[in-house]
Amino acid sequence: MSKGQGTALVTGASAGIGAVYADRLAHRGYDLILVARDVAKLNALATRLIGETGVKVEVLRADLSNVDDIRKVEARLHADDITVLVNNAGVAVAGPTVEMDPERLEAMIQLNVVVATRLARAVAPGLAQRRRGDIINIASVVAIRGDQPAISVGYGASKAYLLAFSEGLDSELAPYGVRVQAVLPGVTRTELWEKGGLDINALPQDIVMETGDMVDAAFAGLDQGERVTIPALPDISDWIAFKTARAALLPNISHRLPAERYGRRSTDGSPLPRVPEHHG
Ligand SMILES: NC(=O)c1ccc[n+]([C@@H]2O[C@H](COP(=O)([O-])OP(=O)(O)OC[C@H]3O[C@@H](n4cnc5c(N)ncnc54)[C@H](OP(=O)(O)O)[C@@H]3O)[C@@H](O)[C@H]2O)c1
């Protein structure tokens, strides 16, 4: 029986992190819409969760590389019952950029970036209007690895986009009481690794988190009011220091003249005096 939490739509609910999100949301009393391609797995999960929790569960088969299927999911997200979107479906294509199949690279960006953005765009107006709801975007710690990429540069960049999109969208939607959380898992034991041609068992096992632990930590972070959750990070002040350093740049990243080290000179060749700060 539904407990009045509304309905959560989870993409990539047939396996891994998405399947655990579905489980935890059902146990928190949300009705569910499970989205992925593998209907047999979705149906099996739906049957189990209905039996365990009594919530309503819809299975919505969608291949999110197909625009008609994306539109089908967007249409479902326009309905009034939706209170949560978990943008979880994603793929990791591994390897050096110069060797990567461009079609697979594009498909990864399409799923990890474009689909997540479109679905958030589809759900946000209704959540804002009803002044209630959460958008949970499953990014990755690769989002903050910068010039030390892992898995692949394109994968890291796709997750960096999702982190930036989440942080910005959270600012936009906060006045409406809508929360946007970016979750940045480290290595998590799912099929993603094998599908990407990588052996998770070859990694040091002390960096591998079990999927249930990862999702439970992400919910604990959201419950504590976090908007960016890094499940493995022991000390939150490290993330706050990272954000503070980034914010400290802001007064100085847009001026009328280039910085002196780029050759800013007066006409007689002498360095120009410092200009007052302008933003915008
Ligand atoms: N595992 C990790 O170490 C790790 C770490 C950080 C972040 N993440 C992120 O966590 C998210 C979930 O990954 P996971 O590790 O749980 O991977 P997973 O076990 O491979 O699950 C991926 C899910 O995405 C769905 N999916 C893939 N392509 C799809 C498509 N074209 N249309 C619809 N659904 C599609 C799959 O369902 P179907 O095949 O049935 O369609 C599956 O349910 C991803 O965004 C991933 O980048 C994972």
mmCIF file of C-alpha atoms and ligand atoms in Angstrom:
data_model
loop_
_atom_site.group_PDB
_atom_site.id
_atom_site.type_symbol
_atom_site.label_atom_id
_atom_site.label_comp_id
_atom_site.label_asym_id
_atom_site.label_seq_id
_atom_site.Cartn_x
_atom_site.Cartn_y
_atom_site.Cartn_z
ATOM 1 C CA MET A 1 0.000 0.000 0.000
ATOM 2 C CA SER A 2 1.311 3.440 -0.936
ATOM 3 C CA LYS A 3 2.385 5.578 2.043
ATOM 4 C CA GLY A 4 1.792 8.944 0.366
ATOM 5 C CA GLN A 5 5.394 9.582 -0.611
ATOM 6 C CA GLY A 6 4.403 9.849 -4.252
ATOM 7 C CA THR A 7 6.107 8.085 -7.119
ATOM 8 C CA ALA A 8 9.824 7.707 -7.808
ATOM 9 C CA LEU A 9 11.091 7.018 -11.323
ATOM 10 C CA VAL A 10 14.439 5.200 -11.425
ATOM 11 C CA THR A 11 16.350 4.832 -14.685
ATOM 12 C CA GLY A 12 18.621 1.818 -15.041
ATOM 13 C CA ALA A 13 16.621 -0.030 -12.396
ATOM 14 C CA SER A 14 17.263 -3.495 -13.838
ATOM 15 C CA ALA A 15 20.703 -3.900 -12.230
ATOM 16 C CA GLY A 16 23.353 -2.534 -9.907
ATOM 17 C CA ILE A 17 22.887 0.810 -8.203
ATOM 18 C CA GLY A 18 19.487 1.512 -9.811
ATOM 19 C CA ALA A 19 18.006 -1.775 -8.568
ATOM 20 C CA VAL A 20 19.145 -0.957 -5.015
ATOM 21 C CA TYR A 21 17.678 2.561 -5.268
ATOM 22 C CA ALA A 22 14.369 0.972 -6.287
ATOM 23 C CA ASP A 23 14.558 -1.350 -3.276
ATOM 24 C CA ARG A 24 15.340 1.432 -0.800
ATOM 25 C CA LEU A 25 12.702 3.790 -2.220
ATOM 26 C CA ALA A 26 10.038 1.063 -2.044
ATOM 27 C CA HIS A 27 10.962 0.417 1.588
ATOM 28 C CA ARG A 28 10.665 4.169 2.217
ATOM 29 C CA GLY A 29 7.100 3.967 0.906
ATOM 30 C CA TYR A 30 7.458 5.364 -2.614
ATOM 31 C CA ASP A 31 5.500 3.924 -5.515
ATOM 32 C CA LEU A 32 7.900 3.153 -8.321
ATOM 33 C CA ILE A 33 8.400 3.405 -12.045
ATOM 34 C CA LEU A 34 11.251 1.152 -13.097
ATOM 35 C CA VAL A 35 12.955 2.086 -16.370
ATOM 36 C CA ALA A 36 15.497 0.037 -18.358
ATOM 37 C CA ARG A 37 15.650 -2.256 -21.386
ATOM 38 C CA ASP A 38 15.652 -5.649 -19.653
ATOM 39 C CA VAL A 39 11.958 -6.189 -18.904
ATOM 40 C CA ALA A 40 12.450 -9.639 -17.377
ATOM 41 C CA LYS A 41 14.748 -8.217 -14.708
ATOM 42 C CA LEU A 42 12.449 -5.234 -14.112
ATOM 43 C CA ASN A 43 9.436 -7.534 -13.729
ATOM 44 C CA ALA A 44 11.267 -9.780 -11.271
ATOM 45 C CA LEU A 45 12.287 -6.758 -9.185
ATOM 46 C CA ALA A 46 8.752 -5.344 -9.346
ATOM 47 C CA THR A 47 7.239 -8.631 -8.135
ATOM 48 C CA ARG A 48 9.666 -8.830 -5.215
ATOM 49 C CA LEU A 49 9.154 -5.214 -4.139
ATOM 50 C CA ILE A 50 5.355 -5.386 -4.369
ATOM 51 C CA GLY A 51 5.477 -8.530 -2.221
ATOM 52 C CA GLU A 52 7.840 -7.022 0.347
ATOM 53 C CA THR A 53 6.416 -3.512 0.627
ATOM 54 C CA GLY A 54 2.969 -3.326 -0.993
ATOM 55 C CA VAL A 55 3.873 -0.202 -3.000
ATOM 56 C CA LYS A 56 2.687 0.165 -6.595
ATOM 57 C CA VAL A 57 5.349 -0.625 -9.184
ATOM 58 C CA GLU A 58 5.139 0.149 -12.902
ATOM 59 C CA VAL A 59 7.610 -1.278 -15.381
ATOM 60 C CA LEU A 60 8.412 1.123 -18.205
ATOM 61 C CA ARG A 61 10.610 -0.490 -20.825
ATOM 62 C CA ALA A 62 12.766 2.125 -22.506
ATOM 63 C CA ASP A 63 15.989 2.110 -24.462
ATOM 64 C CA LEU A 64 17.333 5.516 -23.526
ATOM 65 C CA SER A 65 19.474 5.628 -26.649
ATOM 66 C CA ASN A 66 16.232 5.893 -28.615
ATOM 67 C CA VAL A 67 14.549 9.302 -28.833
ATOM 68 C CA ASP A 68 10.989 7.916 -28.934
ATOM 69 C CA ASP A 69 11.670 5.988 -25.746
ATOM 70 C CA ILE A 70 13.213 9.074 -24.112
ATOM 71 C CA ARG A 71 10.029 10.993 -24.968
ATOM 72 C CA LYS A 72 7.935 8.197 -23.448
ATOM 73 C CA VAL A 73 9.833 8.540 -20.151
ATOM 74 C CA GLU A 74 9.628 12.352 -20.306
ATOM 75 C CA ALA A 75 5.855 12.113 -20.765
ATOM 76 C CA ARG A 76 5.565 9.902 -17.680
ATOM 77 C CA LEU A 77 7.652 12.419 -15.712
ATOM 78 C CA HIS A 78 5.113 15.147 -16.523
ATOM 79 C CA ALA A 79 2.454 13.428 -14.386
ATOM 80 C CA ASP A 80 1.390 14.892 -11.044
ATOM 81 C CA ASP A 81 2.241 11.847 -8.931
ATOM 82 C CA ILE A 82 6.005 12.112 -9.491
ATOM 83 C CA THR A 83 8.057 13.193 -6.475
ATOM 84 C CA VAL A 84 11.498 11.684 -7.202
ATOM 85 C CA LEU A 85 13.660 11.137 -10.280
ATOM 86 C CA VAL A 86 16.773 9.018 -9.944
ATOM 87 C CA ASN A 87 18.936 9.658 -13.007
ATOM 88 C CA ASN A 88 21.003 6.501 -12.681
ATOM 89 C CA ALA A 89 21.230 4.779 -16.086
ATOM 90 C CA GLY A 90 24.752 5.139 -17.368
ATOM 91 C CA VAL A 91 27.580 3.377 -19.117
ATOM 92 C CA ALA A 92 31.362 3.506 -18.806
ATOM 93 C CA VAL A 93 33.375 3.118 -21.997
ATOM 94 C CA ALA A 94 36.982 2.481 -20.992
ATOM 95 C CA GLY A 95 40.276 3.221 -22.703
ATOM 96 C CA PRO A 96 42.366 6.002 -24.199
ATOM 97 C CA THR A 97 40.425 8.622 -26.149
ATOM 98 C CA VAL A 98 42.554 8.208 -29.257
ATOM 99 C CA GLU A 99 41.652 4.526 -29.458
ATOM 100 C CA MET A 100 37.985 4.847 -28.547
ATOM 101 C CA ASP A 101 35.257 3.995 -31.029
ATOM 102 C CA PRO A 102 33.656 7.410 -31.686
ATOM 103 C CA GLU A 103 30.157 5.897 -31.869
ATOM 104 C CA ARG A 104 30.541 4.339 -28.392
ATOM 105 C CA LEU A 105 32.004 7.580 -27.067
ATOM 106 C CA GLU A 106 29.012 9.503 -28.388
ATOM 107 C CA ALA A 107 26.531 6.925 -27.047
ATOM 108 C CA MET A 108 28.088 7.234 -23.576
ATOM 109 C CA ILE A 109 27.788 11.025 -23.622
ATOM 110 C CA GLN A 110 24.238 10.732 -24.952
ATOM 111 C CA LEU A 111 23.157 8.480 -22.066
ATOM 112 C CA ASN A 112 25.234 9.914 -19.209
ATOM 113 C CA VAL A 113 24.769 13.580 -20.135
ATOM 114 C CA VAL A 114 21.963 14.260 -22.603
ATOM 115 C CA VAL A 115 19.387 11.794 -21.293
ATOM 116 C CA ALA A 116 19.989 12.759 -17.652
ATOM 117 C CA THR A 117 19.588 16.430 -18.585
ATOM 118 C CA ARG A 118 16.413 15.875 -20.603
ATOM 119 C CA LEU A 119 14.775 13.834 -17.856
ATOM 120 C CA ALA A 120 15.651 16.422 -15.207
ATOM 121 C CA ARG A 121 14.271 19.106 -17.528
ATOM 122 C CA ALA A 122 11.085 17.082 -17.941
ATOM 123 C CA VAL A 123 10.446 16.560 -14.236
ATOM 124 C CA ALA A 124 11.620 19.896 -12.813
ATOM 125 C CA PRO A 125 8.660 22.164 -13.716
ATOM 126 C CA GLY A 126 6.120 19.853 -12.061
ATOM 127 C CA LEU A 127 8.221 19.428 -8.934
ATOM 128 C CA ALA A 128 8.728 23.187 -8.722
ATOM 129 C CA GLN A 129 5.023 23.841 -9.212
ATOM 130 C CA ARG A 130 4.107 21.336 -6.490
ATOM 131 C CA ARG A 131 6.987 22.663 -4.328
ATOM 132 C CA ARG A 132 8.145 19.186 -3.460
ATOM 133 C CA GLY A 133 10.537 16.559 -4.728
ATOM 134 C CA ASP A 134 14.040 15.324 -5.337
ATOM 135 C CA ILE A 135 16.211 14.838 -8.388
ATOM 136 C CA ILE A 136 19.050 12.426 -7.615
ATOM 137 C CA ASN A 137 21.799 12.325 -10.221
ATOM 138 C CA ILE A 138 24.251 9.432 -10.050
ATOM 139 C CA ALA A 139 27.544 11.007 -11.090
ATOM 140 C CA SER A 140 30.867 9.507 -9.935
ATOM 141 C CA VAL A 141 34.076 10.467 -8.163
ATOM 142 C CA VAL A 142 35.659 10.521 -11.633
ATOM 143 C CA ALA A 143 33.872 13.889 -11.957
ATOM 144 C CA ILE A 144 36.527 15.491 -9.757
ATOM 145 C CA ARG A 145 39.646 13.652 -10.960
ATOM 146 C CA GLY A 146 40.554 16.422 -13.421
ATOM 147 C CA ASP A 147 43.873 15.606 -15.089
ATOM 148 C CA GLN A 148 44.064 12.200 -13.399
ATOM 149 C CA PRO A 149 41.308 10.419 -15.311
ATOM 150 C CA ALA A 150 40.108 6.923 -14.479
ATOM 151 C CA ILE A 151 38.257 4.514 -16.804
ATOM 152 C CA SER A 152 38.324 7.096 -19.621
ATOM 153 C CA VAL A 153 38.517 10.837 -20.154
ATOM 154 C CA GLY A 154 35.087 10.899 -21.793
ATOM 155 C CA TYR A 155 33.490 9.005 -18.899
ATOM 156 C CA GLY A 156 35.037 11.394 -16.358
ATOM 157 C CA ALA A 157 33.964 14.420 -18.366
ATOM 158 C CA SER A 158 30.405 13.106 -18.664
ATOM 159 C CA LYS A 159 30.222 12.789 -14.887
ATOM 160 C CA ALA A 160 31.841 16.222 -14.385
ATOM 161 C CA TYR A 161 29.002 17.612 -16.493
ATOM 162 C CA LEU A 162 26.442 15.855 -14.332
ATOM 163 C CA LEU A 163 28.018 17.247 -11.158
ATOM 164 C CA ALA A 164 28.028 20.799 -12.559
ATOM 165 C CA PHE A 165 24.468 20.397 -13.841
ATOM 166 C CA SER A 166 23.294 19.125 -10.442
ATOM 167 C CA GLU A 167 24.918 21.900 -8.444
ATOM 168 C CA GLY A 168 23.531 24.599 -10.744
ATOM 169 C CA LEU A 169 20.065 23.067 -10.946
ATOM 170 C CA ASP A 170 19.939 22.738 -7.174
ATOM 171 C CA SER A 171 20.499 26.500 -6.899
ATOM 172 C CA GLU A 172 17.722 27.123 -9.410
ATOM 173 C CA LEU A 173 15.223 24.818 -7.752
ATOM 174 C CA ALA A 174 16.022 25.445 -4.071
ATOM 175 C CA PRO A 175 13.584 28.387 -3.857
ATOM 176 C CA TYR A 176 10.803 25.946 -4.828
ATOM 177 C CA GLY A 177 11.721 23.441 -2.128
ATOM 178 C CA VAL A 178 13.050 20.943 -4.674
ATOM 179 C CA ARG A 179 16.340 19.219 -3.822
ATOM 180 C CA VAL A 180 18.914 18.159 -6.411
ATOM 181 C CA GLN A 181 21.559 15.763 -5.158
ATOM 182 C CA ALA A 182 24.651 14.635 -7.012
ATOM 183 C CA VAL A 183 25.923 11.275 -5.780
ATOM 184 C CA LEU A 184 29.599 10.581 -6.453
ATOM 185 C CA PRO A 185 30.268 6.888 -5.867
ATOM 186 C CA GLY A 186 33.772 5.528 -5.980
ATOM 187 C CA VAL A 187 34.288 1.992 -7.262
ATOM 188 C CA THR A 188 31.064 0.113 -6.580
ATOM 189 C CA ARG A 189 30.593 -3.607 -7.121
ATOM 190 C CA THR A 190 28.199 -3.811 -10.100
ATOM 191 C CA GLU A 191 28.126 -5.258 -13.610
ATOM 192 C CA LEU A 192 29.226 -1.895 -15.048
ATOM 193 C CA TRP A 193 32.861 -2.927 -14.800
ATOM 194 C CA GLU A 194 32.465 -6.179 -16.668
ATOM 195 C CA LYS A 195 30.289 -4.499 -19.326
ATOM 196 C CA GLY A 196 33.075 -1.939 -19.801
ATOM 197 C CA GLY A 197 35.668 -4.691 -20.240
ATOM 198 C CA LEU A 198 37.234 -4.053 -16.809
ATOM 199 C CA ASP A 199 37.950 -6.546 -14.020
ATOM 200 C CA ILE A 200 36.796 -5.144 -10.675
ATOM 201 C CA ASN A 201 38.521 -8.040 -8.889
ATOM 202 C CA ALA A 202 41.881 -6.817 -10.192
ATOM 203 C CA LEU A 203 41.476 -3.594 -8.182
ATOM 204 C CA PRO A 204 42.625 -3.281 -4.568
ATOM 205 C CA GLN A 205 39.522 -4.492 -2.729
ATOM 206 C CA ASP A 206 39.785 -1.774 -0.082
ATOM 207 C CA ILE A 207 38.604 0.768 -2.669
ATOM 208 C CA VAL A 208 35.547 -1.291 -3.715
ATOM 209 C CA MET A 209 32.219 -0.548 -1.985
ATOM 210 C CA GLU A 210 29.227 -2.876 -1.947
ATOM 211 C CA THR A 211 26.223 -1.420 -3.769
ATOM 212 C CA GLY A 212 23.876 -1.518 -0.761
ATOM 213 C CA ASP A 213 26.374 0.389 1.390
ATOM 214 C CA MET A 214 26.822 2.977 -1.358
ATOM 215 C CA VAL A 215 23.102 3.663 -1.795
ATOM 216 C CA ASP A 216 22.409 3.702 1.961
ATOM 217 C CA ALA A 217 25.175 6.285 2.405
ATOM 218 C CA ALA A 218 23.725 8.404 -0.419
ATOM 219 C CA PHE A 219 20.313 8.412 1.272
ATOM 220 C CA ALA A 220 21.925 9.275 4.616
ATOM 221 C CA GLY A 221 23.667 12.208 2.885
ATOM 222 C CA LEU A 222 20.393 13.429 1.401
ATOM 223 C CA ASP A 223 18.629 13.048 4.751
ATOM 224 C CA GLN A 224 21.399 15.171 6.318
ATOM 225 C CA GLY A 225 20.810 17.906 3.742
ATOM 226 C CA GLU A 226 23.801 17.262 1.496
ATOM 227 C CA ARG A 227 23.545 18.210 -2.163
ATOM 228 C CA VAL A 228 26.779 16.506 -3.145
ATOM 229 C CA THR A 229 27.425 13.146 -1.514
ATOM 230 C CA ILE A 230 30.684 11.238 -1.812
ATOM 231 C CA PRO A 231 29.858 8.013 0.043
ATOM 232 C CA ALA A 232 33.459 7.045 0.771
ATOM 233 C CA LEU A 233 34.763 10.472 1.826
ATOM 234 C CA PRO A 234 35.556 10.287 5.566
ATOM 235 C CA ASP A 235 35.676 14.032 6.256
ATOM 236 C CA ILE A 236 33.085 16.350 4.675
ATOM 237 C CA SER A 237 35.311 19.353 5.409
ATOM 238 C CA ASP A 238 37.561 18.162 2.535
ATOM 239 C CA TRP A 239 34.672 18.698 0.097
ATOM 240 C CA ILE A 240 33.823 22.039 1.704
ATOM 241 C CA ALA A 241 37.477 23.131 1.295
ATOM 242 C CA PHE A 242 37.307 22.171 -2.408
ATOM 243 C CA LYS A 243 34.153 24.260 -2.879
ATOM 244 C CA THR A 244 35.609 27.159 -0.895
ATOM 245 C CA ALA A 245 38.742 27.208 -3.070
ATOM 246 C CA ARG A 246 36.572 27.261 -6.198
ATOM 247 C CA ALA A 247 34.384 30.067 -4.825
ATOM 248 C CA ALA A 248 37.480 32.127 -3.992
ATOM 249 C CA LEU A 249 38.258 32.360 -7.733
ATOM 250 C CA LEU A 250 34.917 33.914 -8.624
ATOM 251 C CA PRO A 251 35.640 37.631 -7.982
ATOM 252 C CA ASN A 252 38.644 37.392 -10.264
ATOM 253 C CA ILE A 253 37.669 35.404 -13.349
ATOM 254 C CA SER A 254 36.143 38.135 -15.476
ATOM 255 C CA HIS A 255 37.799 41.557 -15.927
ATOM 256 C CA ARG A 256 37.965 44.231 -18.626
ATOM 257 C CA LEU A 257 41.622 43.480 -19.367
ATOM 258 C CA PRO A 258 43.624 40.238 -19.485
ATOM 259 C CA ALA A 259 45.868 39.394 -16.551
ATOM 260 C CA GLU A 260 49.326 40.967 -16.468
ATOM 261 C CA ARG A 261 51.059 37.647 -17.068
ATOM 262 C CA TYR A 262 49.378 37.540 -20.499
ATOM 263 C CA GLY A 263 51.147 40.703 -21.597
ATOM 264 C CA ARG A 264 48.685 43.398 -20.572
ATOM 265 C CA ARG A 265 50.621 46.633 -21.266
ATOM 266 C CA SER A 266 49.876 50.329 -21.629
ATOM 267 C CA THR A 267 50.775 51.911 -24.990
ATOM 268 C CA ASP A 268 54.212 52.941 -23.690
ATOM 269 C CA GLY A 269 54.915 49.332 -22.742
ATOM 270 C CA SER A 270 54.644 49.716 -18.984
ATOM 271 C CA PRO A 271 52.313 47.426 -16.994
ATOM 272 C CA LEU A 272 48.826 48.892 -16.570
ATOM 273 C CA PRO A 273 47.629 49.692 -13.083
ATOM 274 C CA ARG A 274 45.276 47.132 -11.542
ATOM 275 C CA VAL A 275 41.729 47.671 -12.717
ATOM 276 C CA PRO A 276 38.719 47.663 -10.432
ATOM 277 C CA GLU A 277 36.935 44.322 -10.378
ATOM 278 C CA HIS A 278 33.934 43.799 -12.642
ATOM 279 C CA HIS A 279 31.846 40.708 -12.717
ATOM 280 C CA GLY A 280 29.422 39.442 -15.251
HETATM 281 N N1 LIG B 1 29.707 0.792 -10.497
HETATM 282 C C1 LIG B 1 30.521 1.795 -10.219
HETATM 283 O O1 LIG B 1 31.669 1.609 -9.791
HETATM 284 C C2 LIG B 1 30.034 3.201 -10.393
HETATM 285 C C3 LIG B 1 30.784 4.230 -9.803
HETATM 286 C C4 LIG B 1 30.363 5.535 -9.959
HETATM 287 C C5 LIG B 1 29.228 5.808 -10.679
HETATM 288 N N2 LIG B 1 28.519 4.794 -11.255
HETATM 289 C C6 LIG B 1 27.317 5.160 -12.017
HETATM 290 O O2 LIG B 1 26.204 4.510 -11.466
HETATM 291 C C7 LIG B 1 25.191 4.374 -12.467
HETATM 292 C C8 LIG B 1 24.660 2.956 -12.444
HETATM 293 O O3 LIG B 1 25.710 2.091 -12.816
HETATM 294 P P1 LIG B 1 25.880 0.615 -12.259
HETATM 295 O O4 LIG B 1 27.244 0.511 -11.742
HETATM 296 O O5 LIG B 1 24.739 0.237 -11.425
HETATM 297 O O6 LIG B 1 25.866 -0.150 -13.664
HETATM 298 P P2 LIG B 1 25.090 -1.421 -14.197
HETATM 299 O O7 LIG B 1 24.995 -2.483 -13.151
HETATM 300 O O8 LIG B 1 25.730 -1.753 -15.504
HETATM 301 O O9 LIG B 1 23.627 -0.869 -14.451
HETATM 302 C C9 LIG B 1 23.390 0.062 -15.471
HETATM 303 C C10 LIG B 1 21.897 0.257 -15.632
HETATM 304 O O10 LIG B 1 21.685 1.194 -16.687
HETATM 305 C C11 LIG B 1 20.756 0.642 -17.599
HETATM 306 N N3 LIG B 1 21.019 1.093 -18.961
HETATM 307 C C12 LIG B 1 22.197 1.049 -19.638
HETATM 308 N N4 LIG B 1 22.011 1.481 -20.895
HETATM 309 C C13 LIG B 1 20.692 1.797 -21.007
HETATM 310 C C14 LIG B 1 19.876 2.276 -22.072
HETATM 311 N N5 LIG B 1 20.395 2.519 -23.295
HETATM 312 N N6 LIG B 1 18.575 2.474 -21.846
HETATM 313 C C15 LIG B 1 18.034 2.217 -20.627
HETATM 314 N N7 LIG B 1 18.748 1.763 -19.589
HETATM 315 C C16 LIG B 1 20.056 1.550 -19.785
HETATM 316 C C17 LIG B 1 20.918 -0.862 -17.484
HETATM 317 O O11 LIG B 1 19.714 -1.518 -17.820
HETATM 318 P P3 LIG B 1 19.418 -2.381 -19.157
HETATM 319 O O12 LIG B 1 20.701 -2.975 -19.602
HETATM 320 O O13 LIG B 1 18.384 -3.366 -18.698
HETATM 321 O O14 LIG B 1 18.847 -1.389 -20.119
HETATM 322 C C18 LIG B 1 21.186 -1.029 -15.990
HETATM 323 O O15 LIG B 1 19.965 -1.093 -15.290
HETATM 324 C C19 LIG B 1 25.845 4.792 -13.779
HETATM 325 O O16 LIG B 1 25.445 6.108 -14.105
HETATM 326 C C20 LIG B 1 27.326 4.741 -13.460
HETATM 327 O O17 LIG B 1 28.060 5.610 -14.277
HETATM 328 C C21 LIG B 1 28.883 3.505 -11.105
#
